[in-house]
Short mmCIF file of C-alpha atoms in Angstrom, two decimals:
data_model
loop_
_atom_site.label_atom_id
_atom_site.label_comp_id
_atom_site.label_asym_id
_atom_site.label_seq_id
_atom_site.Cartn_x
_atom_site.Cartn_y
_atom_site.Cartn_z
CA UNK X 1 0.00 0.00 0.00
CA UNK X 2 3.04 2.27 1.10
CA UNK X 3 4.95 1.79 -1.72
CA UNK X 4 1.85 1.78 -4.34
CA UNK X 5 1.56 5.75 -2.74
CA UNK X 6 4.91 5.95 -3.39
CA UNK X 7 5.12 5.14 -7.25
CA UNK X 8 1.98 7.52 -7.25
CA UNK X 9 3.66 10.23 -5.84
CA UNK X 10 7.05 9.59 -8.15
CA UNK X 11 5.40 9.30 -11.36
CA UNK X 12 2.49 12.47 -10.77
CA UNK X 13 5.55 14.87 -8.70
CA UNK X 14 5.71 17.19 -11.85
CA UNK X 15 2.13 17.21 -11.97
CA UNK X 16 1.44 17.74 -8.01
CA UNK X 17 4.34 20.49 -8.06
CA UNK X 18 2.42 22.40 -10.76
CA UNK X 19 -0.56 22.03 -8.89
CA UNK X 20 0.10 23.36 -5.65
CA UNK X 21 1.83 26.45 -7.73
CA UNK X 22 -1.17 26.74 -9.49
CA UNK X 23 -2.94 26.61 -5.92
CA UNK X 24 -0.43 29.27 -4.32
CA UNK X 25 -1.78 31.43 -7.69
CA UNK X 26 -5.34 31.02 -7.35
CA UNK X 27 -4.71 32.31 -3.56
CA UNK X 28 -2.50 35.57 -4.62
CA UNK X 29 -4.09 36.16 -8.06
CA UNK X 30 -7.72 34.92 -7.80
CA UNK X 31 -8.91 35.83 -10.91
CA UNK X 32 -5.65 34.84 -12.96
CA UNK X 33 -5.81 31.56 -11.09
CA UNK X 34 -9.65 31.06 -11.51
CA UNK X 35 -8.93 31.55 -15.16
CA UNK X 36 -5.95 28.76 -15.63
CA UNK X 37 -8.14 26.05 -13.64
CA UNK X 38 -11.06 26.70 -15.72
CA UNK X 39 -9.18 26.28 -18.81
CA UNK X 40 -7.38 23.35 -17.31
CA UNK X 41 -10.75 21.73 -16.22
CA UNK X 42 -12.36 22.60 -19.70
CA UNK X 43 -9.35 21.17 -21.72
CA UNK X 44 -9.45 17.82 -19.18
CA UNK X 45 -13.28 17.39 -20.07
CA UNK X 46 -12.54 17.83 -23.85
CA UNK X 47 -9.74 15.45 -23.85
CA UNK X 48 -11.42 13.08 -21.73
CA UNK X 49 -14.20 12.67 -24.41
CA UNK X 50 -12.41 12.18 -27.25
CA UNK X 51 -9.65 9.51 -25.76
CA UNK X 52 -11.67 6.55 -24.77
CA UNK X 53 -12.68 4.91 -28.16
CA UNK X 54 -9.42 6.00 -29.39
CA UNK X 55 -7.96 3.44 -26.41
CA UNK X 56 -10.88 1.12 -26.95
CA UNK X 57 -9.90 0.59 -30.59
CA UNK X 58 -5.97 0.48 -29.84
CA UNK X 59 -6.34 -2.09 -27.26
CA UNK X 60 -8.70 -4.31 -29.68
CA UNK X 61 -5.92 -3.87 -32.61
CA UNK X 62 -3.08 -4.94 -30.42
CA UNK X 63 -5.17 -7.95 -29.66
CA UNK X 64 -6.48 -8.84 -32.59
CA UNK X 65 -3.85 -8.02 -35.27
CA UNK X 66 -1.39 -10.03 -36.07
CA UNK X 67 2.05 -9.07 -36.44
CA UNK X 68 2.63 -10.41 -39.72
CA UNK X 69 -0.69 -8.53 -41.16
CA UNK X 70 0.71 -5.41 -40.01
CA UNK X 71 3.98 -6.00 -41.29
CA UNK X 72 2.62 -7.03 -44.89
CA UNK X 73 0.20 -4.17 -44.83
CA UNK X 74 2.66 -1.35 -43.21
CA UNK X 75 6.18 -3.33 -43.23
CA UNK X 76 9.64 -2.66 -45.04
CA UNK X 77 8.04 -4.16 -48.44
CA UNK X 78 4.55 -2.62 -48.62
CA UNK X 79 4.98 0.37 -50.96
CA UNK X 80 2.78 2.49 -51.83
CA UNK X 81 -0.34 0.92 -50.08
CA UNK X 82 1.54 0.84 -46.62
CA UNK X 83 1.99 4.98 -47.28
CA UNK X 84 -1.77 5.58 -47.63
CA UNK X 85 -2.85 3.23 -44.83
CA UNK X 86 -0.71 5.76 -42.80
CA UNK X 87 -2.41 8.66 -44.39
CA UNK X 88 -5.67 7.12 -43.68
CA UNK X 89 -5.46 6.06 -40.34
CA UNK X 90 -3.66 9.27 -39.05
CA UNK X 91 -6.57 11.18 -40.72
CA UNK X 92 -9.45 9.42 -39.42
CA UNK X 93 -8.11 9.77 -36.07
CA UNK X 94 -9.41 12.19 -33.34
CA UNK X 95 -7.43 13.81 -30.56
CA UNK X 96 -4.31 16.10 -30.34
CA UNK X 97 -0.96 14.64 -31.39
CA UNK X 98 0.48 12.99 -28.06
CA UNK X 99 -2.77 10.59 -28.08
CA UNK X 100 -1.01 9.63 -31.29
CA UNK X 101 1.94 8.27 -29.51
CA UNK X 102 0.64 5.32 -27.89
CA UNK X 103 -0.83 4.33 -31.75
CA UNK X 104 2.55 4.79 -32.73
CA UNK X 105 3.72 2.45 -30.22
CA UNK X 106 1.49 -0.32 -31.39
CA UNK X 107 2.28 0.33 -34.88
CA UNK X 108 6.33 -0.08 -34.16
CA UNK X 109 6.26 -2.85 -31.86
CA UNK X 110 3.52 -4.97 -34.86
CA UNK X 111 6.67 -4.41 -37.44
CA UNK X 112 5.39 -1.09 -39.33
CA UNK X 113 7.86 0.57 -41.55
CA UNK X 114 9.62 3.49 -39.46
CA UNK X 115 8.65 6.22 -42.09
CA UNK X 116 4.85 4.78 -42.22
CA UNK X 117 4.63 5.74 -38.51
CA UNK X 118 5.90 8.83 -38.97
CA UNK X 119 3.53 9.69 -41.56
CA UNK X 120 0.28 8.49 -39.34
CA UNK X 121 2.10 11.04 -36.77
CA UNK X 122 1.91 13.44 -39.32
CA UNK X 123 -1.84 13.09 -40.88
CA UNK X 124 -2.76 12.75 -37.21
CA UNK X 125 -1.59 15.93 -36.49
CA UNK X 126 -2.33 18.27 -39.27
CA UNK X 127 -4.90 16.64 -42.20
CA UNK X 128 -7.55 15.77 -40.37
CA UNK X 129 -10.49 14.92 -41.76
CA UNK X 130 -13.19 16.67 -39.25
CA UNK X 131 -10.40 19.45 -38.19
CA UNK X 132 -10.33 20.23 -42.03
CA UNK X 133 -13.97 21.22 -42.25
CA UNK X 134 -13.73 23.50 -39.11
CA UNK X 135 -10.94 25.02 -39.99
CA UNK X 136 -12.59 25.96 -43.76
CA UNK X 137 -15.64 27.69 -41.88
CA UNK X 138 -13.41 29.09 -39.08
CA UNK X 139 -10.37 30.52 -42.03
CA UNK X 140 -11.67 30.17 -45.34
CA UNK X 141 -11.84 27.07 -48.16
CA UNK X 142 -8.62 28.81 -49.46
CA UNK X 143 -6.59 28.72 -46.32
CA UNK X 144 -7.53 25.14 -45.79
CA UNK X 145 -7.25 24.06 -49.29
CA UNK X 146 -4.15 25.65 -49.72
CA UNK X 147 -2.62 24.60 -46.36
CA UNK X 148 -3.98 20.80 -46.74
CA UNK X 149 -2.45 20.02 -50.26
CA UNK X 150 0.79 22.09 -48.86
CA UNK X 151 0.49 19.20 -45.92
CA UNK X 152 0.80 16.32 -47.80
CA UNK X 153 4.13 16.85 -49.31
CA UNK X 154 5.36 17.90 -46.27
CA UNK X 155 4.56 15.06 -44.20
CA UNK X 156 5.86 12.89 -46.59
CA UNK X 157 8.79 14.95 -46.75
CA UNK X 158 9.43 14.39 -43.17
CA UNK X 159 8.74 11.10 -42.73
CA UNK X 160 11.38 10.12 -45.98
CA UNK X 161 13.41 12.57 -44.12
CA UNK X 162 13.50 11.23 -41.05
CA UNK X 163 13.56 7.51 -41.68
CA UNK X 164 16.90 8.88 -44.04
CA UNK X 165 18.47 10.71 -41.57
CA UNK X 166 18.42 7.87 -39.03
CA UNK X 167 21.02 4.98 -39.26
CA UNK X 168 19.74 1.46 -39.56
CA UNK X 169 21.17 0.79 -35.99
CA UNK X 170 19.09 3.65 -34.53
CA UNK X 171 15.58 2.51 -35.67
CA UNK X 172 16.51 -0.74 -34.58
CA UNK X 173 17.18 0.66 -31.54
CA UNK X 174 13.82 2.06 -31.34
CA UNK X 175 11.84 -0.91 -32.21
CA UNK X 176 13.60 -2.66 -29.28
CA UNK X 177 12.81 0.02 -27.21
CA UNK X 178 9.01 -0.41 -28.00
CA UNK X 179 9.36 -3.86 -27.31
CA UNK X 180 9.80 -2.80 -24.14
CA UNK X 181 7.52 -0.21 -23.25
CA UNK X 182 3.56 -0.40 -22.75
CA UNK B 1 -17.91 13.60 -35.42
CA UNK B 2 -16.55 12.06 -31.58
CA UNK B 3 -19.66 10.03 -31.80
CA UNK B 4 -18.70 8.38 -34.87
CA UNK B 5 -15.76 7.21 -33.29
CA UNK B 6 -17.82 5.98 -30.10
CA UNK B 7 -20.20 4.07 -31.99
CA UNK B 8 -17.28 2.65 -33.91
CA UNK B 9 -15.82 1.62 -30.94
CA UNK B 10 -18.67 0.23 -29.31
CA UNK B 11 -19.48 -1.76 -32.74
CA UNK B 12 -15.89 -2.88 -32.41
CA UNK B 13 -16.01 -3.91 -28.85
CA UNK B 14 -19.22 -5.76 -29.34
CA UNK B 15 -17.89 -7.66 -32.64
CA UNK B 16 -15.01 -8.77 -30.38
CA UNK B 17 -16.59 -9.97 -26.79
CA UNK B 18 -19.28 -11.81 -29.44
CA UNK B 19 -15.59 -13.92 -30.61
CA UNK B 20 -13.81 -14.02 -27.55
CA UNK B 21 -14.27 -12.76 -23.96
CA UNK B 22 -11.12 -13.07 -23.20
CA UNK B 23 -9.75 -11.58 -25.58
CA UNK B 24 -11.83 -8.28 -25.20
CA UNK B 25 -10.62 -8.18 -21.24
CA UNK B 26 -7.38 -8.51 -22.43
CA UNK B 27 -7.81 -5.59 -25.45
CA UNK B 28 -9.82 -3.05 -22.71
CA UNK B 29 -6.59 -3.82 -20.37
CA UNK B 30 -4.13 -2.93 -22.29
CA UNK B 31 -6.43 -0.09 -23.38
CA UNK B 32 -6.39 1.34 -19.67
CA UNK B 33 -2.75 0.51 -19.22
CA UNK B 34 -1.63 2.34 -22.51
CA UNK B 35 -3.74 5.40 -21.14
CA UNK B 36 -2.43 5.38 -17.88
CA UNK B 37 0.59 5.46 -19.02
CA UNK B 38 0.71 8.67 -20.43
CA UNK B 39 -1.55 10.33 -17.73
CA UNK B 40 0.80 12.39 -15.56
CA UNK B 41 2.35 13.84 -18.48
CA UNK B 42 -1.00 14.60 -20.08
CA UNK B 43 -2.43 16.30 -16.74
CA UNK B 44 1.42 18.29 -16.57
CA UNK B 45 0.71 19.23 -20.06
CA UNK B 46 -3.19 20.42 -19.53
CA UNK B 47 -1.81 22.62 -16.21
CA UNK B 48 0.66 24.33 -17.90
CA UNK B 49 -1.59 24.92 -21.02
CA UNK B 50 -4.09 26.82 -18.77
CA UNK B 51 -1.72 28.79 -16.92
CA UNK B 52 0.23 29.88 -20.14
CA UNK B 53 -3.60 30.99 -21.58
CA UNK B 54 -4.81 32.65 -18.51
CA UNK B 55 -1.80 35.03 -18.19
CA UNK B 56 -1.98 35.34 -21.99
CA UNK B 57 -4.52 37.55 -23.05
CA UNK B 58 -5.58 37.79 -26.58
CA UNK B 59 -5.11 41.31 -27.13
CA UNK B 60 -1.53 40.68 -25.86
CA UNK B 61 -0.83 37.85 -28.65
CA UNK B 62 -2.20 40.15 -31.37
CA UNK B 63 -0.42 42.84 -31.03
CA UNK B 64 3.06 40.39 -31.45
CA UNK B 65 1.32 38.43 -34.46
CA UNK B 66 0.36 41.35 -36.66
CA UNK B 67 1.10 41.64 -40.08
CA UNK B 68 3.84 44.33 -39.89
CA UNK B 69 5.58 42.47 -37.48
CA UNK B 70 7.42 40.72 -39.91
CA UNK B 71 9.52 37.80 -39.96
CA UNK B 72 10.57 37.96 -36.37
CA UNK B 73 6.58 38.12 -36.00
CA UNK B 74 6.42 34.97 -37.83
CA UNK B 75 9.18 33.45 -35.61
CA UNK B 76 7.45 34.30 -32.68
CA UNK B 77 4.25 32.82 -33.70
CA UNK B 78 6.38 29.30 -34.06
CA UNK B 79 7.83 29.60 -30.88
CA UNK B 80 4.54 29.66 -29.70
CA UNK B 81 2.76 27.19 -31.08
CA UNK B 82 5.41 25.17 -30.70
CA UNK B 83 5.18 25.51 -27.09
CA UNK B 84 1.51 25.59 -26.61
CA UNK B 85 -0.56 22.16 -27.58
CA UNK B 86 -4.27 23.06 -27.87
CA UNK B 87 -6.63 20.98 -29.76
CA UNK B 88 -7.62 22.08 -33.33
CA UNK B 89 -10.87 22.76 -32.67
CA UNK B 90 -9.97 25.65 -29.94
CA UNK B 91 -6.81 26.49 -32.72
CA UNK B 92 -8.36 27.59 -35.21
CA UNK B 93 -11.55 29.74 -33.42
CA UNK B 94 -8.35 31.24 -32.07
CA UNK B 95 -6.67 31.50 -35.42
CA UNK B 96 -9.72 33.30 -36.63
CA UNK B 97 -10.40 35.78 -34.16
CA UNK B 98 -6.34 36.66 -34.39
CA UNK B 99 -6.24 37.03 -37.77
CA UNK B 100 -9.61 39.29 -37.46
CA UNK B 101 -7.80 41.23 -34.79
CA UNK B 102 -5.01 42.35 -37.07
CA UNK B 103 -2.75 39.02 -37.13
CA UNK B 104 -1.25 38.48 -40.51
CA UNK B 105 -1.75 35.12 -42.59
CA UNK B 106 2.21 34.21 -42.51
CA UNK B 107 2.44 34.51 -38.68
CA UNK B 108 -1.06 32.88 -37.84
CA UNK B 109 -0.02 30.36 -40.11
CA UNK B 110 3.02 29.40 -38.24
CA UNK B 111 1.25 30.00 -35.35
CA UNK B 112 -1.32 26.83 -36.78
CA UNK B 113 1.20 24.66 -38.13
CA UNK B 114 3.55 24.02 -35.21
CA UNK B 115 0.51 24.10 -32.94
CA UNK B 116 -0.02 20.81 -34.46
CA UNK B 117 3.26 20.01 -35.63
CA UNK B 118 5.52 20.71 -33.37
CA UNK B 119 5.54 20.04 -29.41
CA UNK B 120 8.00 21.07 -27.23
CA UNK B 121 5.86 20.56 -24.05
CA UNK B 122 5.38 16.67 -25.43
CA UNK B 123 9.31 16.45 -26.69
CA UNK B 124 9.97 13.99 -22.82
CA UNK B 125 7.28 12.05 -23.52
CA UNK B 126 8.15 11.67 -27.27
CA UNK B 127 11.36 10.57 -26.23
CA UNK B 128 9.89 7.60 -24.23
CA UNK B 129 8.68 6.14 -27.33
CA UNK B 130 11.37 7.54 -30.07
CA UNK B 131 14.68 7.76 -28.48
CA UNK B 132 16.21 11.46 -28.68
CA UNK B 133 17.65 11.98 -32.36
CA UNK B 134 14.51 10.35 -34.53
CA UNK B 135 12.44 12.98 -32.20
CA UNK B 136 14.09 15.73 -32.42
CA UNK B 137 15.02 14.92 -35.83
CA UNK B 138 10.93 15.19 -36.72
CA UNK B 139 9.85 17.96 -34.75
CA UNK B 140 12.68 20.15 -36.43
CA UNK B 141 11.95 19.65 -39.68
CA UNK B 142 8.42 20.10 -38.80
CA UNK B 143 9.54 23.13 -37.31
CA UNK B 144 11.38 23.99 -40.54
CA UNK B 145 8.54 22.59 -42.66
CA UNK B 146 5.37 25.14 -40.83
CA UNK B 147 8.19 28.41 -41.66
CA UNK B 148 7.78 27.12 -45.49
CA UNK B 149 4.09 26.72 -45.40
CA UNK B 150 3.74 30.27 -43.42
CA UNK B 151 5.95 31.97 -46.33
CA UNK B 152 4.17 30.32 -49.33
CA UNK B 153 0.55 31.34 -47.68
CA UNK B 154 1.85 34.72 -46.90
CA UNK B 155 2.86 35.12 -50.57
CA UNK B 156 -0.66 33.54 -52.10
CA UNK B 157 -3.19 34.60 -50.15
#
């Protein structure tokens, strides 16, 4: 019990620390404090609603998909197809970017081509597909447009850039290293 | 649109249990354990976000984003947004009202782009799951990447 309060404490200390600064503000500066825990409770509530089907579905693709499926859909050798199943999946997604790390996770550790992941990163964070139509009536078809066909170089820009710029020892390194974590 | 994704999951979850119930126990586990995981960094994250916004004022961010304040405007607006990590949907209402409040398109577009490009805030928990180099590595040429975008908007629209 101790030492379950313990591992508590040690992994949430950044977050209590904040906390009780935030706390100390809400007592000097009421209304500037009032303000941050508002927007704090209001960004909690809408990441709380978005994240559990995203979970739900990760946890039921990590069971049910087998490695060699991913790696013959996403792998070294699938091409083009393994590129647009990146796209796709990164697009349909919902939620801001570091939901998309645990995906990423169970993408790397089921054999996924390094760049592929990258790319789902990518699409996850800036194309989409529900973001796109609120941010045409928020900035204009032309922004979005303009901004969305801009996007899909660049992501795969990045991705070929990255998986370049990394030596074959270091992405094995990091495949290992999601071997590892859960 | 979130409901589409709960009754996708739901559908999902229901398909599965009707195969196997262990298997389901096993996939809603792992589900909790993979969100867990990333909980006290999340909560750090939210904190910060609201303090940052509630000494911010929007009036204040305007008048650094405008459109005569230039390149070092534009740099600014990155530095921001790659610090900050709101959602899209409270982005770009954001976005909107800056640019109505005198922002200029370059700057609010870099603002945009490494809000959901580039996280600074997220780099420790990035590192968990990409080593150092491959992250840093992608959120610099994402940085690199939302200056490009910002300067070919600015010049087209």
């Amino acid at each position: 019990m101790k030492e379950k309060l313990f591992r508590f404490i040690k992994r949430y200390r950044l977050f209590l620390i904040l906390l009780v600064i935030n706390l100390i503000v809400l007592l000097a500066f009421p209304k500037t404090g009032n303000r941050s825990f508002q927007l704090t409770y209001q960004n909690l509530l809408d990441m709380l609603s978005v994240m559990p089907p995203i979970f739900i579905l990760l946890g039921l693709l990590d069971v049910w998909v087998k490695r060699e499926t991913m790696i013959k859909y996403m792998g070294e050798h699938s091409g083009i197809l393994g590129v647009l199943l990146a796209f796709f999946l990164g697009s349909a997604a919902a939620g801001p970017l570091y939901a998309a790390f645990p995906v990423a996770l169970v993408l790397l550790k089921k054999g996924s081509k390094f760049s592929n992941v990258i790319i789902m990163m990518g699409a996850w964070s800036t194309t989409k597909l529900p973001l796109l139509l609120f941010e045409a009536s928020a900035m204009g078809y032309r922004f979005m447009l303009l901004r969305f066909v801009l996007d899909i170089f660049g992501i795969a820009a990045i991705a070929f850039a990255t998986e370049k710029l990394l030596s074959k020892k270091e992405k094995e390194e990091i495949f290992k290293n999601a071997a590892t974590l859960d | 649109m979130t409901i589409i994704f709960y009754v996708f999951a739901f559908s999902a979850l229901m398909i599965s249990f009707a195969k196997s119930k262990e298997k389901t126990k096993t996939a809603l586990k792992k589900a909790w354990k993979s969100f867990e995981n990333i909980l006290p960094q999340l909560l750090l994250i939210l904190l910060i976000i609201g303090m940052l916004l509630a000494v911010l004022t929007a009036e204040q961010i305007s008048s650094f984003l405008g459109a005569r304040s230039g390149f070092v405007g534009v740099l600014l607006a990155s530095l921001l947004g790659s610090v900050t990590l709101i959602p899209g949907f409270v982005a770009f209402p954001l976005a909107s009202a800056l640019l109505h409040s005198g922002g200029g398109i370059m700057q609010i577009t870099a603002f945009v782009s490494t809000l959901m490009m580039v996280g600074i805030v997220t780099l420790p928990l990035e590192f968990k799951y990409f080593g150092k180099k491959a992250t840093i590595l992608r959120n610099s040429l994402a940085l690199g990447f939302s200056l490009m975008v910002a300067v070919i908007m600015g010049a087209i629209l």
